Short mmCIF file of C-alpha atoms and ligand atoms in Angstrom, two decimals:
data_model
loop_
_atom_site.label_atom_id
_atom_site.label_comp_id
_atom_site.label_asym_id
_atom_site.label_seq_id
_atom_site.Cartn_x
_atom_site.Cartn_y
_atom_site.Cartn_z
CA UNK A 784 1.21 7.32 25.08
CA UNK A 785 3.52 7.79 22.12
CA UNK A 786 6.78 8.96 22.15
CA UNK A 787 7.69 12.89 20.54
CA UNK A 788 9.74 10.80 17.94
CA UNK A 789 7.04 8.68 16.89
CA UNK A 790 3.86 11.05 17.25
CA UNK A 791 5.70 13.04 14.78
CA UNK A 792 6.26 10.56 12.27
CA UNK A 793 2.93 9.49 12.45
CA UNK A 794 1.72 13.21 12.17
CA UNK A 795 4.06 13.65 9.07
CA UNK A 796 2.31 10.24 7.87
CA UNK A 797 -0.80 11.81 7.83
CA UNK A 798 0.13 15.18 5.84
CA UNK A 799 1.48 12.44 3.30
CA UNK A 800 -1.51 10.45 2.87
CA UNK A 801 -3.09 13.54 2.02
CA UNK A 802 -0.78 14.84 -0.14
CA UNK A 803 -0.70 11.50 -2.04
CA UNK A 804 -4.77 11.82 -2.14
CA UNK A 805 -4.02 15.26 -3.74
CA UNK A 806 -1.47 13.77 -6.00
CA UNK A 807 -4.07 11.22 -7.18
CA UNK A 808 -6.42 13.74 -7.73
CA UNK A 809 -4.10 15.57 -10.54
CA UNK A 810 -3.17 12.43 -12.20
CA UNK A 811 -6.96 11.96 -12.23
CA UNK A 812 -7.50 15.49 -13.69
CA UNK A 813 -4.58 15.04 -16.42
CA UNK A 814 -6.49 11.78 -17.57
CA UNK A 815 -9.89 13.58 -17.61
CA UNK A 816 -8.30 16.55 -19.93
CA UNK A 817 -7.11 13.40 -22.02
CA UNK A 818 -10.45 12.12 -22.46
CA UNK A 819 -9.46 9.04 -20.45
CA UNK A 820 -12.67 9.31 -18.23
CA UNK A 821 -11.40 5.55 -16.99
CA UNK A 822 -8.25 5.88 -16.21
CA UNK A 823 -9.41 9.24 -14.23
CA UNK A 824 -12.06 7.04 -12.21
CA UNK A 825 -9.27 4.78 -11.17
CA UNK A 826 -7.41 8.11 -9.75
CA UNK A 827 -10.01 9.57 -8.60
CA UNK A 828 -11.12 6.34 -6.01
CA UNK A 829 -7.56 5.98 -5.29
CA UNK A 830 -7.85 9.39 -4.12
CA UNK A 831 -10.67 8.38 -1.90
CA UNK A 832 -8.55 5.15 -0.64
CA UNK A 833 -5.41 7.98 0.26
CA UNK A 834 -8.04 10.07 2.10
CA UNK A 835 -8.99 7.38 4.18
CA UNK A 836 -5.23 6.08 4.95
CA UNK A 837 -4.92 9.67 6.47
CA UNK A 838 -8.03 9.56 8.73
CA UNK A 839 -6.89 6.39 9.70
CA UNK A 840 -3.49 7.54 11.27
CA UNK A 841 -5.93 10.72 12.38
CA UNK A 842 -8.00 8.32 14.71
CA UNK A 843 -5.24 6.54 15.72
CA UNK A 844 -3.21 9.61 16.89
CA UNK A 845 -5.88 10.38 18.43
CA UNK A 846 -6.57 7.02 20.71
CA UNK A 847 -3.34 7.20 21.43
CA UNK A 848 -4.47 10.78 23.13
CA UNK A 849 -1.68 12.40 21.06
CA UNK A 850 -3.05 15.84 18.63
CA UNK A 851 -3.12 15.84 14.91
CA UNK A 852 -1.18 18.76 13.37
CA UNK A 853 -1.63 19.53 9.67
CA UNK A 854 0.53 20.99 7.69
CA UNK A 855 0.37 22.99 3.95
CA UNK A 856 0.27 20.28 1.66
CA UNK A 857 2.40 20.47 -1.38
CA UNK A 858 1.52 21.19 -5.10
CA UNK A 859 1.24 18.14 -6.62
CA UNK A 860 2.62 17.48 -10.38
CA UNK A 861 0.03 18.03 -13.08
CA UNK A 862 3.24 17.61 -16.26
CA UNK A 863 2.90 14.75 -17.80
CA UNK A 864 4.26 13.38 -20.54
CA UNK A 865 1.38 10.38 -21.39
CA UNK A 866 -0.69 7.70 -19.42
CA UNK A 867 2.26 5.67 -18.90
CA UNK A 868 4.43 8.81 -17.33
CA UNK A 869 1.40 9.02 -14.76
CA UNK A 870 1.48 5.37 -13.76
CA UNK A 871 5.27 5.48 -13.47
CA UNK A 872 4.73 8.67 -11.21
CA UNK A 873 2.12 6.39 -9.14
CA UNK A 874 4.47 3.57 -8.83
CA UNK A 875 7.38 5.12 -7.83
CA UNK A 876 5.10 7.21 -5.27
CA UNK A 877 3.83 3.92 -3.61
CA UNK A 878 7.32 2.65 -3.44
CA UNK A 879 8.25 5.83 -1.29
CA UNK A 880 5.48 5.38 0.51
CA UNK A 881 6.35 1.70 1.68
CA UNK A 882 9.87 2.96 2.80
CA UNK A 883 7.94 5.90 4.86
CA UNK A 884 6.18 3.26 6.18
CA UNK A 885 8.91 0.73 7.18
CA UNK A 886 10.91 3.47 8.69
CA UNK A 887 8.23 4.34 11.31
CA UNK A 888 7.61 0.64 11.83
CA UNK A 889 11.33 0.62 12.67
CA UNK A 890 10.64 3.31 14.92
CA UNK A 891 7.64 1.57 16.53
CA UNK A 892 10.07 -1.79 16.93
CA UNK A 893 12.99 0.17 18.79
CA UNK A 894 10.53 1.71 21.22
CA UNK A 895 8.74 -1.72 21.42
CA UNK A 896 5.58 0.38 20.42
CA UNK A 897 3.13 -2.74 19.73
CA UNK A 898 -0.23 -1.27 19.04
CA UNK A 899 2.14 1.14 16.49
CA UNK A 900 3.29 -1.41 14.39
CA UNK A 901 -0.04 -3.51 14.71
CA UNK A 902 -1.75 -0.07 13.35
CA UNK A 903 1.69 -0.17 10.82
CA UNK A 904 1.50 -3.94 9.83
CA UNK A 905 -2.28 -3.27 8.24
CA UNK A 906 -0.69 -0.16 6.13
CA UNK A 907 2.40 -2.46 5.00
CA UNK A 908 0.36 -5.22 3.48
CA UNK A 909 -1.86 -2.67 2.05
CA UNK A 910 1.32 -1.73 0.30
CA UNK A 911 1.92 -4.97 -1.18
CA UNK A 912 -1.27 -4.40 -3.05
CA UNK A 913 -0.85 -0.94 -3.84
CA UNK A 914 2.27 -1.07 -5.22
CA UNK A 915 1.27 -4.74 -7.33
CA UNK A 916 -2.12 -2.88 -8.76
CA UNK A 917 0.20 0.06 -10.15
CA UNK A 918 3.00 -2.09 -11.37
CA UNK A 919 0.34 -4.46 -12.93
CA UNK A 920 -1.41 -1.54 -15.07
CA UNK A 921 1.87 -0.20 -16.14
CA UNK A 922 2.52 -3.31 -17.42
CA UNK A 923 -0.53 -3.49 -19.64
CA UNK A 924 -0.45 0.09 -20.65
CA UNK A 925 3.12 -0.95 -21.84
CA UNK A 926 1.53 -3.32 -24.00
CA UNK A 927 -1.57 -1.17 -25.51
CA UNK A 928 1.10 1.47 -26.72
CA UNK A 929 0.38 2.08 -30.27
CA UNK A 930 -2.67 0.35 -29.88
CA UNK A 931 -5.46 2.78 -28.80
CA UNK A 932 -8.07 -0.21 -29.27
CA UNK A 933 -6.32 -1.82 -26.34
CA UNK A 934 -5.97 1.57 -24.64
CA UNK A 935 -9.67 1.85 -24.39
CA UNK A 936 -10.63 -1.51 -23.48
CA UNK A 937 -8.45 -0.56 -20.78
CA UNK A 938 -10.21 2.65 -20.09
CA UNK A 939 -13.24 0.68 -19.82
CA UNK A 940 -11.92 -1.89 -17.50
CA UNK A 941 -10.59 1.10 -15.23
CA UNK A 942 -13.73 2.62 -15.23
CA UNK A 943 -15.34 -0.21 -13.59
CA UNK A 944 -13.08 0.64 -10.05
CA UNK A 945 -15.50 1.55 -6.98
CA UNK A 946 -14.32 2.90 -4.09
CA UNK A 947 -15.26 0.16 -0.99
CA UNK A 948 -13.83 1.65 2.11
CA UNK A 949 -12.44 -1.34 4.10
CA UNK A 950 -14.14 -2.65 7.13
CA UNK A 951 -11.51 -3.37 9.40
CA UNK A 952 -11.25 -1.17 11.96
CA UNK A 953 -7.89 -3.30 13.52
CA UNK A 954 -5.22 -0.57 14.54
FE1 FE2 B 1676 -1.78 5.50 1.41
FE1 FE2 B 1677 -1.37 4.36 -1.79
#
């Protein structure tokens, strides 16, 4: 049974994952109307990937016999400036997601919550490589700028993403 406090945190968590889905999905749109059909692959599985994060907390509120309550999910930002103003967008929006994260997993801790933070843990290293894979691109479209050789051999590599949906079911 989970406490109020943390069933809605963990409810909020899910509205959030889908809202960062959504979020993906415009950044994947912008690149599209840039002809970046790449880059937009990349958005569009880590769409898929945020969609999944939010089913996850949906089965788990749901073991936990606690209900799921969705909420209007918020317009997501489709102004940007370039490529690189999108992956700064992303990175800073995985970075707020991590401290979403560690707050419920302080949460979870006070109330000595265990199967919480287990189910929290899994989403927390996730966020190490979440937050790296942004950072990392950012990086090298940094580098391409002015180059639009480099750009598209970027593109390319970016287009090469497929979704896997991860295996573990540990919560
Ligand atoms: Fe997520
Ligand atoms: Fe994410």
């Amino acid at each position: 049974m989970l406490s109020e406090k943390l069933l809605n945190h963990l409810n909020a968590q899910v509205n959030f994952e889908i809202y960062s889905s959504y979020a993906y999905l415009s950044m994947a749109a912008y690149c599209e109307s840039l002809d970046l059909s790449g880059f937009a692959n990349f958005f569009k599985v880590q769409c898929q990937e945020e969609l999944f994060h939010a089913m996850k907390f949906y089965d788990y509120i749901f073991q936990k016999n606690g209900v799921v309550v969705l909420e209007q999910i918020e317009k997501p930002n489709s102004n940007f400036e370039n490529i690189s103003d999108v992956f700064e967008t992303g990175y800073e929006h995985e970075q707020l997601v991590t401290s979403r994260l560690y707050r419920i997993a302080d949460i979870a801790t006070e109330e000595k919550e265990h199967a919480t933070i287990s189910l929290l843990n899994w989403f927390i290293n996730e966020q190490v490589e979440e937050e790296n894979t942004f950072n990392t691109i950012l990086k090298k479209i940094k580098r391409a700028e002015n180059n639009p050789a480099a750009l598209y051999m970027l593109d390319d590599e970016l287009g090469a993403r497929v979704y896997v949906a991860p295996t573990t079911t540990n919560a």
